[in-house]
Short mmCIF file of C-alpha atoms in Angstrom, two decimals:
data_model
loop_
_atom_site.label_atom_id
_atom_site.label_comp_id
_atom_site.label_asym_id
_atom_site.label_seq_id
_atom_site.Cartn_x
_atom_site.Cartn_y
_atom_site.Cartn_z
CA UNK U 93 39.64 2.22 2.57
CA UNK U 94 43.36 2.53 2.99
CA UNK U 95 45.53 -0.84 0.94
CA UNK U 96 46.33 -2.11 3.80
CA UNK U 97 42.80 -2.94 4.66
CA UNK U 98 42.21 -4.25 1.20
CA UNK U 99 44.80 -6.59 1.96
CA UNK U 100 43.61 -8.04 5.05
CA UNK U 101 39.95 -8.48 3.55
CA UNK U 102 42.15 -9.95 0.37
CA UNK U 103 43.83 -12.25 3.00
CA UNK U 104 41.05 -12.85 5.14
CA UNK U 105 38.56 -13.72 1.90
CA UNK U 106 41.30 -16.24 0.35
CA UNK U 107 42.29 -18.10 3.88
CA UNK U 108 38.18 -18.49 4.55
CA UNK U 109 37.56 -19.63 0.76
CA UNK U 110 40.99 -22.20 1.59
CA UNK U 111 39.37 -24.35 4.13
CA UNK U 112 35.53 -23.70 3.31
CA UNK U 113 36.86 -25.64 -0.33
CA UNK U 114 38.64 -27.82 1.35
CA UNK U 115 35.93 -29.55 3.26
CA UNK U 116 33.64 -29.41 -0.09
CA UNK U 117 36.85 -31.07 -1.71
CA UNK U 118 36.68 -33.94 0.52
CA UNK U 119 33.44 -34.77 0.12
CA UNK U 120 33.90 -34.13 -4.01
CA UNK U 121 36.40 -36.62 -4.03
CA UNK U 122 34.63 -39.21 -1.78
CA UNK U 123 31.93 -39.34 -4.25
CA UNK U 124 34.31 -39.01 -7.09
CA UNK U 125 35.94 -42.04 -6.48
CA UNK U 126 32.75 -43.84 -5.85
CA UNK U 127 30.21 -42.91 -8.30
CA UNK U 128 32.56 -41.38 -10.77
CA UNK U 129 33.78 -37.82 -11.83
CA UNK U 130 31.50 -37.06 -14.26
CA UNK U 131 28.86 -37.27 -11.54
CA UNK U 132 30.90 -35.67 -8.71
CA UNK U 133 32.29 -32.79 -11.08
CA UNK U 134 28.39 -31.99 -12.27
CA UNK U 135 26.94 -31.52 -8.95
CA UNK U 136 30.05 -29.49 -7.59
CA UNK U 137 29.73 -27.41 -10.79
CA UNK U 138 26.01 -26.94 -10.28
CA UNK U 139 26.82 -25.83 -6.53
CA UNK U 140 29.60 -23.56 -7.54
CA UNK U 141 27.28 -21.82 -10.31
CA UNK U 142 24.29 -21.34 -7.77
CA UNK U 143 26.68 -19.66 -5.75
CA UNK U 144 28.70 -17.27 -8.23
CA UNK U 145 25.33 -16.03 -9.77
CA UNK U 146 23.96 -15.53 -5.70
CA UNK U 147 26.95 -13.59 -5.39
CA UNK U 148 27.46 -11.81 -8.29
CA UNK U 149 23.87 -10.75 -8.22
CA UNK U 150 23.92 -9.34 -4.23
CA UNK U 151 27.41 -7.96 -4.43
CA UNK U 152 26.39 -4.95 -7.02
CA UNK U 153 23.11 -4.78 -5.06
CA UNK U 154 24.52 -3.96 -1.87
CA UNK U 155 26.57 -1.35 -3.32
CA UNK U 156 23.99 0.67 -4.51
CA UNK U 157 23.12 1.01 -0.99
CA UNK U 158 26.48 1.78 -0.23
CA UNK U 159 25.80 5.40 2.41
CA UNK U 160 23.10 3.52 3.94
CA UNK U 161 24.29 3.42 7.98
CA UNK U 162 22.03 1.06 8.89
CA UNK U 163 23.44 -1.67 5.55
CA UNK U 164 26.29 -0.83 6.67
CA UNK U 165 25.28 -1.47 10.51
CA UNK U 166 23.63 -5.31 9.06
CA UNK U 167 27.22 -5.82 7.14
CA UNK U 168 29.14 -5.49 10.72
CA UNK U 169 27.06 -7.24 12.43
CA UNK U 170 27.09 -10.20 9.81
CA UNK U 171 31.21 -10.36 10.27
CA UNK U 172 30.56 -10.33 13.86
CA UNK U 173 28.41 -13.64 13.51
CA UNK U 174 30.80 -14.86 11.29
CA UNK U 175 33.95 -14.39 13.24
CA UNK U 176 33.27 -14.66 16.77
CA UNK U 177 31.93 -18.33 15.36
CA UNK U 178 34.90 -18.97 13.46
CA UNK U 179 37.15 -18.01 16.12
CA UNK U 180 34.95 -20.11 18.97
CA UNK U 181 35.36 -23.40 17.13
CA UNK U 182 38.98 -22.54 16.98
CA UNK U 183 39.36 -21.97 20.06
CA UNK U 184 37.93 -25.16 21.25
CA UNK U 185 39.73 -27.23 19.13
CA UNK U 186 42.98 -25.50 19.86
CA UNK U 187 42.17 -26.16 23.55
CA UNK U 188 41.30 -30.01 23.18
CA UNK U 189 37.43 -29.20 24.18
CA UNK U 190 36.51 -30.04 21.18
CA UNK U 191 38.50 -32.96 18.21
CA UNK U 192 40.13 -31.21 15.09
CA UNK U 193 38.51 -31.80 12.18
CA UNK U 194 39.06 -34.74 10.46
CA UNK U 195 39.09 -34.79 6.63
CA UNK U 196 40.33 -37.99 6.56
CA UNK U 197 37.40 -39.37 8.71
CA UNK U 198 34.89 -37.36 6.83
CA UNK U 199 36.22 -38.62 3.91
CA UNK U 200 36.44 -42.59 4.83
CA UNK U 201 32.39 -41.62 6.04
CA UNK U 202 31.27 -40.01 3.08
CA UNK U 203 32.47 -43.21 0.85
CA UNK U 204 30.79 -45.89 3.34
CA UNK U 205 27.62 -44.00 2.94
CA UNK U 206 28.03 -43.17 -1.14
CA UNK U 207 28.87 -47.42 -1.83
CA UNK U 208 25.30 -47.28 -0.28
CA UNK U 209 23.41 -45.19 -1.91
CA UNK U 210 21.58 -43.88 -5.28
CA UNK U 211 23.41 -42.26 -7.39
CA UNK U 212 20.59 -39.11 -7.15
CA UNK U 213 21.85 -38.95 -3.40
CA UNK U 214 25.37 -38.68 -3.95
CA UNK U 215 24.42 -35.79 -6.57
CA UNK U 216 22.34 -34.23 -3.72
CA UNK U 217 25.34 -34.75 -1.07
CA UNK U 218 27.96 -32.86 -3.41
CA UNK U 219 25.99 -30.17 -3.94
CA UNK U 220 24.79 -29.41 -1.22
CA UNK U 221 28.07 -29.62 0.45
CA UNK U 222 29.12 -27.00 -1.99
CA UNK U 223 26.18 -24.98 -1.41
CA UNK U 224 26.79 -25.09 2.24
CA UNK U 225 30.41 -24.61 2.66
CA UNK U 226 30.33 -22.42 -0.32
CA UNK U 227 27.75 -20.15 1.01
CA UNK U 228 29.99 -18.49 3.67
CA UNK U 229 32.51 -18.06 1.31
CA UNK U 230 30.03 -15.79 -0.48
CA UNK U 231 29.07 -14.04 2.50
CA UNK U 232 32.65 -13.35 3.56
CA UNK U 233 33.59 -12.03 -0.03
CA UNK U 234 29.75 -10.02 -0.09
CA UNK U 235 30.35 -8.41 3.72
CA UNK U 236 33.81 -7.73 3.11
CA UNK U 237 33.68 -6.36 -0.68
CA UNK U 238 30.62 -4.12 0.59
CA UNK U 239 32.49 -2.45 3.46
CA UNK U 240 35.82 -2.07 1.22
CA UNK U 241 34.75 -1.38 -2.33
CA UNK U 242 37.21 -4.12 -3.52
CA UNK U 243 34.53 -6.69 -4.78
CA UNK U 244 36.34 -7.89 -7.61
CA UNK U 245 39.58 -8.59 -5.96
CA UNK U 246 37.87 -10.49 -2.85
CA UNK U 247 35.71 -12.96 -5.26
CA UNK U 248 39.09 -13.23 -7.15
CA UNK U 249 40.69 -14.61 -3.98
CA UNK U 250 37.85 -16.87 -2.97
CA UNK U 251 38.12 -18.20 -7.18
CA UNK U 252 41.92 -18.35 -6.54
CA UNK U 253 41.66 -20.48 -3.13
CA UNK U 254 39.08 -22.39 -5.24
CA UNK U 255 41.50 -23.72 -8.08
CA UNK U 256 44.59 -24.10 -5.37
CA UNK U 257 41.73 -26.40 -3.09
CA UNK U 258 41.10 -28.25 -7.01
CA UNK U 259 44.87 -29.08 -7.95
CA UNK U 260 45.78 -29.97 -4.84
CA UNK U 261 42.67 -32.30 -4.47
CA UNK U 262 43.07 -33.36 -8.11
CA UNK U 263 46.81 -34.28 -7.58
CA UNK U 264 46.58 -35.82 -4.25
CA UNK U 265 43.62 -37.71 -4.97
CA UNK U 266 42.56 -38.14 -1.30
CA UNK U 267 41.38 -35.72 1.50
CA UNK U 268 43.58 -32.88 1.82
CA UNK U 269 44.89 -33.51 5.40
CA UNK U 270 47.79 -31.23 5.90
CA UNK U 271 45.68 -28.05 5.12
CA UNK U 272 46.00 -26.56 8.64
CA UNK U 273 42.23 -25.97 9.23
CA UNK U 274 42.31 -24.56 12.24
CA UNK U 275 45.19 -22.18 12.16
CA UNK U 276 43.26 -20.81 9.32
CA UNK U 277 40.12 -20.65 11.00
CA UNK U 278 42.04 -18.90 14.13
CA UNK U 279 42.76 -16.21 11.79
CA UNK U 280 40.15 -15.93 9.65
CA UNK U 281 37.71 -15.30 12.53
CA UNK U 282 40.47 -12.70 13.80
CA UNK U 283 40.22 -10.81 10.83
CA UNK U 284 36.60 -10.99 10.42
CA UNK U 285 35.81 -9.91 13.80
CA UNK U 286 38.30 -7.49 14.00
CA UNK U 287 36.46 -5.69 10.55
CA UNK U 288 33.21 -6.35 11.90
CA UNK U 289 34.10 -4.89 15.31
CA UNK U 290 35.25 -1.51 13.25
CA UNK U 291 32.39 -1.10 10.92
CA UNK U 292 30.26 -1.96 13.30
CA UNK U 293 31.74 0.48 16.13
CA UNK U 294 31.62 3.33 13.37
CA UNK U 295 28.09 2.74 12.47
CA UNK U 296 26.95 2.74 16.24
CA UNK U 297 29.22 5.56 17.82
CA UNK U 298 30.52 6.90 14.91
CA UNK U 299 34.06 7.10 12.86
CA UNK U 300 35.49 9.44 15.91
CA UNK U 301 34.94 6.60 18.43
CA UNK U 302 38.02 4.42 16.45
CA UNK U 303 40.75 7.09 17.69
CA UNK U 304 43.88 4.84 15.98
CA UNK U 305 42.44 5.91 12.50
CA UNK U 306 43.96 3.07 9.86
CA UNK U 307 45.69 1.21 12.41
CA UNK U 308 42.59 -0.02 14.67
CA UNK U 309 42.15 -2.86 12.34
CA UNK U 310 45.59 -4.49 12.89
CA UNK U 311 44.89 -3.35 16.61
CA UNK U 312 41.48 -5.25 16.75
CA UNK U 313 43.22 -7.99 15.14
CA UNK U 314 45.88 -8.14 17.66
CA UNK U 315 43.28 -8.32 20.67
CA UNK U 316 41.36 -10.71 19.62
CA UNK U 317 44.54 -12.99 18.19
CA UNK U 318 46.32 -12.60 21.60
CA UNK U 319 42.79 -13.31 23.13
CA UNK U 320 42.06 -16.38 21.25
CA UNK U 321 45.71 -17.92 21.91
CA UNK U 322 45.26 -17.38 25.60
CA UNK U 323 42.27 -18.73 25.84
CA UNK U 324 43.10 -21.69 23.80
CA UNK U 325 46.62 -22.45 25.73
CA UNK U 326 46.13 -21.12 29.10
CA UNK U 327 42.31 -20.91 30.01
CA UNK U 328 40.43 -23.23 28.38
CA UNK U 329 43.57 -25.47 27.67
CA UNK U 330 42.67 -29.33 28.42
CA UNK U 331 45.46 -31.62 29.80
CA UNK U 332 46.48 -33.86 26.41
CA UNK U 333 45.15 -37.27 28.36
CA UNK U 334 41.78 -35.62 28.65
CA UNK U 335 41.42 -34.10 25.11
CA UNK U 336 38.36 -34.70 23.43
CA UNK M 76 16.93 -23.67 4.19
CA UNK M 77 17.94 -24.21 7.90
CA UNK M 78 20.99 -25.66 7.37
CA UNK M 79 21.85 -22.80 4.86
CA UNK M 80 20.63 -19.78 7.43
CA UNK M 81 22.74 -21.77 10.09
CA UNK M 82 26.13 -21.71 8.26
CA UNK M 83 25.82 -17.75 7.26
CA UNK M 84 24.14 -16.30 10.89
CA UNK M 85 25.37 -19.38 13.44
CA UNK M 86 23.16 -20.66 16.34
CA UNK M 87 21.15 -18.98 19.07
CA UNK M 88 23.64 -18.49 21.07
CA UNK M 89 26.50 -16.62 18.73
CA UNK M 90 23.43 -14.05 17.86
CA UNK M 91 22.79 -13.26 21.19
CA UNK M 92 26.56 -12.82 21.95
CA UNK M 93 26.69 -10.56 19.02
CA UNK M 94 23.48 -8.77 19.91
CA UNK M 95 24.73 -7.96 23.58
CA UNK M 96 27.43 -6.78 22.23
CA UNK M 97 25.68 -4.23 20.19
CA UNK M 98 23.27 -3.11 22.83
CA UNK M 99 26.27 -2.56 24.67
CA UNK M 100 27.81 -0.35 22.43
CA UNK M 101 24.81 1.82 21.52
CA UNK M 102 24.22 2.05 25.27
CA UNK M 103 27.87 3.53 26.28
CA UNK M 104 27.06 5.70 22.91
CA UNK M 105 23.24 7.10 24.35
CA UNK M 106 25.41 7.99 27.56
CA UNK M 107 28.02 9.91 25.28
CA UNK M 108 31.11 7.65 25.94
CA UNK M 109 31.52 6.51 22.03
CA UNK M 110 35.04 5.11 22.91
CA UNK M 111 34.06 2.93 25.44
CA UNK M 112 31.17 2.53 23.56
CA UNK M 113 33.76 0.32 21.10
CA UNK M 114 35.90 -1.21 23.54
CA UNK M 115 33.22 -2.02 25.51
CA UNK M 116 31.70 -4.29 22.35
CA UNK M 117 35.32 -5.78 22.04
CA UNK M 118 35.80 -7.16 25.46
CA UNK M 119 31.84 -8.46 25.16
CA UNK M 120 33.29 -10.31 22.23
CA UNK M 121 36.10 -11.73 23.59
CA UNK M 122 33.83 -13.23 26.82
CA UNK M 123 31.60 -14.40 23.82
CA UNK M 124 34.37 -16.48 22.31
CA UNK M 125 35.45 -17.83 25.71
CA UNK M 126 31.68 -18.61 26.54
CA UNK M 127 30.74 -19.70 23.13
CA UNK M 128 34.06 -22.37 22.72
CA UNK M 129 33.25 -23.91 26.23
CA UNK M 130 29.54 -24.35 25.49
#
């Protein structure tokens, strides 16, 4: 793996981690500033421990398989799912088929229903929003540090996007609105498809099917950018009265 | 456990866009075409996308 590659799973593993801990932020701080920190801060931590110990415990694993082709094979394919996903929803929302996310509206819905509720259930609702939104993080930094042999440096960008997401969250003190979601998503999903559509390419044809050596990744990434933006602004583009 | 299989692998419908697009690349690569065998997977993906963001 060449450092340029490094640096795209670096970039792809920290933008992914940015708005994955953004969403858990929102709902962290909706039940924060109902039921208390002490509460909201216990449950995240719980999540975010489940989660470091899932990944810290399959990262190493999968590395032992490492000259396996068909782990290697299951690693593509799990980008794919990821990023032709992650690109999808951007695509939609780009395109008005489908509303932005709203933090501010999850936010505003998540405090309605905590004022309501036990303060078990809000436990249960920050962790498992953690666990949930977390969980991909994992499997981005797992997929990505298996195919690169840069664990370390990927679960240090996912941490790293994880105490930016906390200061900002802790500073603001309300849902991080001017995180730009969806540009992220657009090229997170990019990046992951265009590494899953390599690795997976080399484990089904083989490494002489990628004739552009180091630079089919950028390549990849291109296609599907350019791809995604015309779908989003020219095919699939809704007129702005009719947006959804 | 649903909910948690659902965020890492995605719906029905994103695993069978990936999965055609593997079957098409190992087909092109049984016929001995492994470059098309690749591109062919890539422009499968990119009519997933379109397909799976109209749905």
């Amino acid at each position: 793996m060449t450092a340029m590659h490094i640096s795209g799973a670096w970039l792809a593993a920290f933008a992914g981690a940015a708005v994955e801990w953004t969403e858990a932020a929102t709902i962290v701080l909706a039940i924060a500033l109902t039921d208390g920190w002490p509460l909201a801060l216990g449950a995240a931590g719980s999540g975010l421990a489940v989660l470091a110990a899932a990944t810290l415990a399959l990262g190493p694993l999968l590395a032992l398989g490492a000259a396996i082709r068909w782990l290697r094979l299951l690693v593509g394919i799990f980008l794919l799912l990821m990023g032709v996903r992650w690109l999808a929803k951007s695509v939609a929302r780009s395109a008005g088929l489908k509303p932005l996310h709203d933090e501010s509206a999850a936010f505003a819905r998540t405090r309605a229903e905590a004022a309501n509720a036990r303060r078990r259930a809000s436990w249960i609702v920050v962790f498992k929003a953690v666990v949930l939104e977390g969980v991909e993080v994992c499997g981005i930094v797992i997929a990505l540090g298996y195919q690169t042999g840069a664990f370390a440096p990927l679960a240090a960008a996912a941490a790293a996007a994880l105490v930016a997401v906390a200061v900002a969250a802790f500073v603001v003190r309300g849902p991080l609105t001017r995180v730009p979601e969806n540009t992220l998503k657009f090229a997170v999903g990019t990046l992951l498809l265009a590494f899953g559509t390599y690795w997976t390419g080399e484990a089904v044809a083989g490494s002489a099917a990628w004739e552009w050596g180091d630079l089919t990744i950028p390549l990849l990434a291109a296609v599907y950018a350019g791809s995604g933006w015309l779908l989003s602004r020219v095919v699939l583009q809704v007129p702005r009265g009719e947006r959804a | 456990m649903k909910a948690l299989l659902r965020a890492l692998f995605g719906d029905r419908a994103t695993i069978g866009v990936v999965a055609v697009a593997v079957a098409v690349a190992e087909g092109a690569t049984r016929m001995g075409d492994p470059g098309a065998a690749v591109w062919s997977m890539t422009a499968v993906l990119v009519g997933g996308v379109w397909w799976l963001a109209r749905r």
